[in-house]
Structure formats: C-alpha cells, structure tokens
mmCIF file of C-alpha atoms in Angstrom:
data_model
loop_
_atom_site.group_PDB
_atom_site.id
_atom_site.type_symbol
_atom_site.label_atom_id
_atom_site.label_comp_id
_atom_site.label_asym_id
_atom_site.label_seq_id
_atom_site.Cartn_x
_atom_site.Cartn_y
_atom_site.Cartn_z
ATOM 1 C CA LYS G 1 -80.861 -12.061 -101.599
ATOM 2 C CA ALA G 2 -77.267 -11.825 -100.528
ATOM 3 C CA GLY G 3 -75.018 -14.568 -101.857
ATOM 4 C CA VAL G 4 -72.866 -17.026 -99.981
ATOM 5 C CA THR G 5 -70.206 -15.286 -97.927
ATOM 6 C CA GLN G 6 -66.957 -16.790 -96.718
ATOM 7 C CA THR G 7 -64.478 -15.409 -94.245
ATOM 8 C CA PRO G 8 -61.636 -14.832 -94.258
ATOM 9 C CA ARG G 9 -60.892 -14.527 -97.975
ATOM 10 C CA TYR G 10 -57.171 -15.105 -97.577
ATOM 11 C CA LEU G 11 -55.193 -16.858 -94.883
ATOM 12 C CA ILE G 12 -51.539 -17.751 -94.377
ATOM 13 C CA LYS G 13 -50.650 -20.372 -91.795
ATOM 14 C CA THR G 14 -47.601 -22.430 -90.932
ATOM 15 C CA ARG G 15 -47.351 -26.192 -90.817
ATOM 16 C CA GLY G 16 -48.742 -27.744 -87.679
ATOM 17 C CA GLN G 17 -51.163 -24.920 -86.948
ATOM 18 C CA GLN G 18 -54.905 -25.243 -87.154
ATOM 19 C CA VAL G 19 -57.391 -23.050 -89.011
ATOM 20 C CA THR G 20 -61.113 -22.347 -88.934
ATOM 21 C CA LEU G 21 -63.000 -21.110 -91.973
ATOM 22 C CA SER G 22 -66.502 -19.678 -91.899
ATOM 23 C CA CYS G 23 -69.400 -19.797 -94.357
ATOM 24 C CA SER G 24 -72.748 -17.996 -94.282
ATOM 25 C CA PRO G 25 -75.233 -19.532 -96.708
ATOM 26 C CA ILE G 26 -77.930 -17.776 -98.695
ATOM 27 C CA SER G 27 -80.856 -16.889 -96.458
ATOM 28 C CA GLY G 28 -83.262 -19.816 -96.271
ATOM 29 C CA HIS G 29 -80.740 -22.394 -97.437
ATOM 30 C CA ARG G 30 -80.261 -25.222 -94.970
ATOM 31 C CA SER G 31 -77.571 -27.238 -96.750
ATOM 32 C CA VAL G 32 -73.921 -26.252 -96.746
ATOM 33 C CA SER G 33 -71.242 -28.216 -98.586
ATOM 34 C CA TRP G 34 -67.502 -27.677 -98.475
ATOM 35 C CA TYR G 35 -65.046 -28.314 -101.297
ATOM 36 C CA GLN G 36 -61.287 -28.130 -101.677
ATOM 37 C CA GLN G 37 -60.039 -26.814 -105.011
ATOM 38 C CA THR G 38 -56.454 -27.326 -106.167
ATOM 39 C CA PRO G 39 -54.888 -27.121 -109.646
ATOM 40 C CA GLY G 40 -53.946 -30.791 -109.573
ATOM 41 C CA GLN G 41 -57.035 -32.410 -108.059
ATOM 42 C CA GLY G 42 -59.730 -29.953 -109.088
ATOM 43 C CA LEU G 43 -62.843 -29.642 -106.937
ATOM 44 C CA GLN G 44 -63.057 -32.286 -104.259
ATOM 45 C CA PHE G 45 -65.983 -32.729 -101.913
ATOM 46 C CA LEU G 46 -65.204 -32.470 -98.209
ATOM 47 C CA PHE G 47 -68.561 -32.756 -96.466
ATOM 48 C CA GLU G 48 -72.172 -31.611 -96.451
ATOM 49 C CA TYR G 49 -74.215 -30.375 -93.529
ATOM 50 C CA PHE G 50 -77.980 -30.160 -93.462
ATOM 51 C CA SER G 51 -79.973 -29.074 -90.430
ATOM 52 C CA GLU G 52 -76.845 -29.166 -88.250
ATOM 53 C CA THR G 53 -76.063 -32.810 -89.141
ATOM 54 C CA GLN G 54 -73.286 -34.082 -91.375
ATOM 55 C CA ARG G 55 -75.071 -35.881 -94.222
ATOM 56 C CA ASN G 56 -72.218 -36.853 -96.486
ATOM 57 C CA LYS G 57 -68.447 -36.966 -96.271
ATOM 58 C CA GLY G 58 -65.666 -37.107 -98.839
ATOM 59 C CA ASN G 59 -62.363 -38.946 -98.685
ATOM 60 C CA PHE G 60 -60.359 -36.596 -96.515
ATOM 61 C CA PRO G 61 -58.450 -37.377 -93.320
ATOM 62 C CA GLY G 62 -59.958 -36.734 -89.915
ATOM 63 C CA ARG G 63 -57.920 -33.531 -89.626
ATOM 64 C CA PHE G 64 -60.700 -31.956 -91.674
ATOM 65 C CA SER G 65 -63.880 -31.402 -89.707
ATOM 66 C CA GLY G 66 -66.875 -29.156 -89.792
ATOM 67 C CA ARG G 67 -70.034 -28.141 -88.078
ATOM 68 C CA GLN G 68 -73.234 -26.272 -88.756
ATOM 69 C CA PHE G 69 -75.094 -23.982 -86.437
ATOM 70 C CA SER G 70 -78.825 -23.558 -85.942
ATOM 71 C CA ASN G 71 -78.813 -20.489 -88.229
ATOM 72 C CA SER G 72 -77.263 -22.697 -90.992
ATOM 73 C CA ARG G 73 -73.913 -20.945 -90.821
ATOM 74 C CA SER G 74 -71.083 -23.420 -91.074
ATOM 75 C CA GLU G 75 -67.450 -23.667 -90.086
ATOM 76 C CA MET G 76 -64.757 -26.039 -91.191
ATOM 77 C CA ASN G 77 -61.613 -26.720 -89.244
ATOM 78 C CA VAL G 78 -58.312 -28.158 -90.366
ATOM 79 C CA SER G 79 -55.937 -29.256 -87.639
ATOM 80 C CA THR G 80 -52.205 -29.943 -87.885
ATOM 81 C CA LEU G 81 -51.878 -28.182 -91.217
ATOM 82 C CA GLU G 82 -49.692 -29.686 -93.925
ATOM 83 C CA LEU G 83 -48.181 -27.989 -96.971
ATOM 84 C CA GLY G 84 -50.561 -29.991 -99.160
ATOM 85 C CA ASP G 85 -53.546 -28.337 -97.510
ATOM 86 C CA SER G 86 -52.812 -25.141 -99.429
ATOM 87 C CA ALA G 87 -55.895 -24.677 -101.583
ATOM 88 C CA LEU G 88 -59.001 -22.667 -102.262
ATOM 89 C CA TYR G 89 -61.739 -23.802 -99.891
ATOM 90 C CA LEU G 90 -65.197 -23.283 -101.287
ATOM 91 C CA CYS G 91 -68.506 -23.361 -99.528
ATOM 92 C CA ALA G 92 -71.759 -23.955 -101.393
ATOM 93 C CA SER G 93 -75.287 -23.566 -100.117
ATOM 94 C CA SER G 94 -78.464 -25.206 -101.314
ATOM 95 C CA PRO G 95 -82.081 -25.135 -100.217
ATOM 96 C CA THR G 96 -82.195 -28.938 -100.228
ATOM 97 C CA GLN G 97 -80.001 -31.792 -99.101
ATOM 98 C CA GLY G 98 -77.910 -33.612 -101.684
ATOM 99 C CA SER G 99 -76.491 -32.431 -104.970
ATOM 100 C CA GLY G 100 -79.241 -30.187 -106.263
ATOM 101 C CA LYS G 101 -78.624 -26.565 -107.235
ATOM 102 C CA GLN G 102 -75.614 -25.377 -105.288
ATOM 103 C CA TYR G 103 -74.513 -21.773 -105.023
ATOM 104 C CA PHE G 104 -70.849 -21.207 -104.312
ATOM 105 C CA GLY G 105 -69.162 -18.522 -102.289
ATOM 106 C CA PRO G 106 -65.934 -16.811 -103.416
ATOM 107 C CA GLY G 107 -63.783 -19.155 -101.348
ATOM 108 C CA THR G 108 -61.031 -18.824 -98.799
ATOM 109 C CA ARG G 109 -57.494 -19.027 -100.177
ATOM 110 C CA LEU G 110 -55.400 -20.906 -97.615
ATOM 111 C CA THR G 111 -51.637 -20.930 -97.939
ATOM 112 C CA VAL G 112 -49.618 -23.182 -95.645
ATOM 113 C CA THR G 113 -45.903 -22.370 -95.333
ATOM 114 C CA GLN P 1 -67.838 -45.602 -110.010
ATOM 115 C CA GLN P 2 -67.909 -41.983 -108.870
ATOM 116 C CA GLN P 3 -65.565 -40.484 -111.471
ATOM 117 C CA VAL P 4 -66.478 -37.810 -113.964
ATOM 118 C CA LYS P 5 -64.030 -37.455 -116.854
ATOM 119 C CA GLN P 6 -63.910 -34.114 -118.640
ATOM 120 C CA SER P 7 -62.199 -33.158 -121.886
ATOM 121 C CA PRO P 8 -60.440 -31.232 -123.257
ATOM 122 C CA GLN P 9 -58.315 -29.689 -120.498
ATOM 123 C CA SER P 10 -58.046 -26.470 -122.466
ATOM 124 C CA LEU P 11 -59.670 -25.019 -125.543
ATOM 125 C CA ILE P 12 -59.012 -21.956 -127.670
ATOM 126 C CA VAL P 13 -61.619 -20.643 -130.115
ATOM 127 C CA GLN P 14 -62.203 -17.479 -132.081
ATOM 128 C CA LYS P 15 -65.065 -15.142 -131.266
ATOM 129 C CA GLY P 16 -68.259 -16.529 -132.759
ATOM 130 C CA GLY P 17 -67.005 -20.119 -132.642
ATOM 131 C CA ILE P 18 -68.809 -22.982 -130.895
ATOM 132 C CA PRO P 19 -66.627 -24.579 -128.204
ATOM 133 C CA ILE P 20 -67.729 -28.042 -127.112
ATOM 134 C CA ILE P 21 -66.734 -29.573 -123.777
ATOM 135 C CA ASN P 22 -67.387 -33.229 -123.109
ATOM 136 C CA CYS P 23 -67.930 -35.243 -119.934
ATOM 137 C CA ALA P 24 -68.413 -38.912 -119.174
ATOM 138 C CA TYR P 25 -69.682 -40.465 -115.972
ATOM 139 C CA GLU P 26 -69.736 -43.981 -114.599
ATOM 140 C CA ASN P 27 -72.451 -44.188 -111.975
ATOM 141 C CA THR P 28 -75.782 -44.931 -113.666
ATOM 142 C CA ALA P 29 -77.592 -43.792 -110.521
ATOM 143 C CA PHE P 30 -76.589 -40.169 -111.121
ATOM 144 C CA ASP P 31 -79.595 -38.110 -112.154
ATOM 145 C CA TYR P 32 -78.414 -34.516 -112.050
ATOM 146 C CA PHE P 33 -75.801 -33.048 -114.380
ATOM 147 C CA PRO P 34 -74.869 -29.382 -113.923
ATOM 148 C CA TRP P 35 -72.260 -27.221 -115.576
ATOM 149 C CA TYR P 36 -70.441 -24.516 -113.668
ATOM 150 C CA GLN P 37 -68.482 -21.507 -114.904
ATOM 151 C CA GLN P 38 -65.616 -20.094 -112.866
ATOM 152 C CA PHE P 39 -63.756 -16.843 -113.406
ATOM 153 C CA PRO P 40 -60.385 -16.194 -111.734
ATOM 154 C CA GLY P 41 -60.788 -15.200 -108.107
ATOM 155 C CA LYS P 42 -64.440 -16.229 -107.992
ATOM 156 C CA GLY P 43 -66.347 -19.298 -106.904
ATOM 157 C CA PRO P 44 -68.007 -21.517 -109.521
ATOM 158 C CA ALA P 45 -71.394 -20.283 -110.745
ATOM 159 C CA LEU P 46 -74.160 -22.626 -111.886
ATOM 160 C CA LEU P 47 -74.627 -22.188 -115.629
ATOM 161 C CA ILE P 48 -77.112 -24.821 -116.719
ATOM 162 C CA ALA P 49 -78.173 -28.292 -115.581
ATOM 163 C CA ILE P 50 -79.987 -31.275 -117.041
ATOM 164 C CA ARG P 51 -81.818 -34.351 -115.780
ATOM 165 C CA PRO P 52 -81.567 -37.662 -117.714
ATOM 166 C CA ASP P 53 -85.192 -37.589 -118.862
ATOM 167 C CA VAL P 54 -84.316 -35.117 -121.658
ATOM 168 C CA SER P 55 -81.600 -35.283 -124.315
ATOM 169 C CA GLU P 56 -81.023 -31.552 -124.727
ATOM 170 C CA LYS P 57 -81.509 -28.343 -122.812
ATOM 171 C CA LYS P 58 -80.890 -24.775 -123.981
ATOM 172 C CA GLU P 59 -80.505 -21.629 -121.942
ATOM 173 C CA GLY P 60 -79.508 -18.621 -123.971
ATOM 174 C CA ARG P 61 -76.280 -19.420 -125.811
ATOM 175 C CA PHE P 62 -75.567 -22.490 -123.667
ATOM 176 C CA THR P 63 -76.785 -25.979 -124.619
ATOM 177 C CA ILE P 64 -76.347 -29.297 -122.844
ATOM 178 C CA SER P 65 -76.574 -32.471 -124.912
ATOM 179 C CA PHE P 66 -77.130 -35.658 -122.936
ATOM 180 C CA ASN P 67 -76.640 -39.265 -124.078
ATOM 181 C CA LYS P 68 -77.888 -41.585 -121.362
ATOM 182 C CA SER P 69 -76.895 -44.852 -123.065
ATOM 183 C CA ALA P 70 -73.330 -43.642 -123.584
ATOM 184 C CA LYS P 71 -73.214 -41.994 -120.138
ATOM 185 C CA GLN P 72 -71.946 -38.801 -121.708
ATOM 186 C CA PHE P 73 -72.990 -35.175 -121.743
ATOM 187 C CA SER P 74 -71.560 -32.076 -123.324
ATOM 188 C CA LEU P 75 -71.743 -28.295 -123.202
ATOM 189 C CA HIS P 76 -71.973 -26.210 -126.361
ATOM 190 C CA ILE P 77 -71.526 -22.448 -126.293
ATOM 191 C CA MET P 78 -73.070 -20.764 -129.315
ATOM 192 C CA ASP P 79 -71.601 -17.540 -130.728
ATOM 193 C CA SER P 80 -68.854 -17.529 -128.098
ATOM 194 C CA GLN P 81 -67.594 -14.178 -126.843
ATOM 195 C CA PRO P 82 -64.322 -13.113 -125.153
ATOM 196 C CA GLY P 83 -66.355 -12.671 -121.944
ATOM 197 C CA ASP P 84 -67.025 -16.428 -121.986
ATOM 198 C CA SER P 85 -63.320 -17.051 -121.321
ATOM 199 C CA ALA P 86 -63.347 -18.972 -118.045
ATOM 200 C CA THR P 87 -62.931 -22.445 -116.593
ATOM 201 C CA TYR P 88 -65.907 -24.731 -117.066
ATOM 202 C CA PHE P 89 -66.679 -27.694 -114.840
ATOM 203 C CA CYS P 90 -69.139 -30.471 -115.427
ATOM 204 C CA ALA P 91 -70.506 -32.388 -112.476
ATOM 205 C CA ALA P 92 -72.753 -35.332 -111.752
ATOM 206 C CA GLY P 93 -74.792 -36.242 -108.716
ATOM 207 C CA GLY P 94 -78.188 -37.093 -107.364
ATOM 208 C CA SER P 95 -80.382 -36.833 -104.329
ATOM 209 C CA ASN P 96 -78.371 -39.484 -102.481
ATOM 210 C CA TYR P 97 -75.003 -38.594 -103.942
ATOM 211 C CA LYS P 98 -72.549 -35.804 -103.488
ATOM 212 C CA LEU P 99 -71.669 -33.746 -106.542
ATOM 213 C CA THR P 100 -68.633 -35.161 -108.317
ATOM 214 C CA PHE P 101 -66.820 -32.674 -110.533
ATOM 215 C CA GLY P 102 -64.762 -33.063 -113.665
ATOM 216 C CA LYS P 103 -61.251 -31.599 -113.646
ATOM 217 C CA GLY P 104 -62.291 -28.521 -115.614
ATOM 218 C CA THR P 105 -61.721 -27.003 -119.061
ATOM 219 C CA LEU P 106 -59.972 -23.672 -119.479
ATOM 220 C CA LEU P 107 -61.717 -21.908 -122.358
ATOM 221 C CA THR P 108 -60.132 -18.957 -124.122
ATOM 222 C CA VAL P 109 -62.169 -17.035 -126.683
ATOM 223 C CA ASN P 110 -59.980 -14.790 -128.801
ATOM 224 C CA PRO P 111 -61.439 -11.527 -130.142
#
C-alpha cells in the first residue's frame, strides 16, 4: 500500500496570507489527524477527522481549520498567517478513530516571512 | 493532566551501547503508549507500542518497559547502531484521547 502523501512538501508564504495543505491517507484509512511540529513545542495536535467529521481538536486558534472529503482525503487551512506559524505540518492516518496506530506522512514545511 | 514528559533531551552512546529514554504521563485514563522514530526530513514512524496490561514488550532490538503505578515507560535500544541515530518521541493516548507527544530525544550513536 502507498503511504500517506502530503502536498506541497515545501511552501513559503508572507504574513497575512492564507494557505491550504493537502493530505491523502493510506487506502482504507478513515481517520486523518494533523500535527504541527516546531523545535520549541515539539509535536502538537491540531485536529482529527473521521468519516468527514471533526472528532477532536487541539488548542489552536480558529485561524487553523480543516476538512475531510468522502474519499478520506483531508485539507487544512491556515488563514492570516503569522511568523509563528512557520513549522512542519504533519498528517497521520489511521484505520480507526482516536489515538491508535497512526502512520505519518513526510510533512509540509511551511515558512512564513 | 495531558502532559507527557520525556527525558533526556539528547543522548550520545557508542555503537553497541544501550540507550534508554524515559517518559512520564499524568492521565491515568491513557491506555496506549507508542514510540516513534523520526529521521531528518521524514515524518515520525511508529516503532513499537504497549498497552498497560503488560509490563514489557520487545520487538527486535527495541524494548518498552512500562510501570503503571509510577505512570512511567521507557524505551531501550539493544546493541545500538549508527543507523539508529534519530529523534525518538514517546506518546500517550487512548480511544477517547488524542495522542500527546513528549518533546523528543535526539539520539546519536557513534561508530
């Protein structure tokens, strides 16, 4: 089976812009979780989607949002970008809801200037 | 109650040594404890995981020790190799909880 794919792999944006990141889970996996990884804060949970519904949400401002499509592919959007949003954004897929076995993609490196 | 504390932040061992990474959690409702390995430029990869009904689990050279009463668990890497040099993350979660990660340990195995 193909692994989790994320596009784009690298992105440079300026403050105030918005960005959309995409994640395609492993075939058959219905859960997609998003994480932000930074050197200072480590891996922080953003949200989880299962069967097109947001099931869990981390402590991030409303500028961070996501959605999941009927084919389980997911997108996350960050509006009004801030310098502090520069990070590696990781998507993880799982066959089940919750924090069972999660398989991570390679991430999207977002740089905000 | 959702924190997972991981130590040490970094660790250097010689080839063949046994690095040990420790984690402590607070939420007694957590029932799933995985370890992830991350190489530069890659996403984390699931290495090994344990449930609280066992005190130890081995997979190849990797062993998790789990102490439920102390709310601690650790990763041991037997006969470590330079190829094991990576960042290791512990995590804790459960069916009704998101995965909470430790801050990571940068392991360097010298030849």
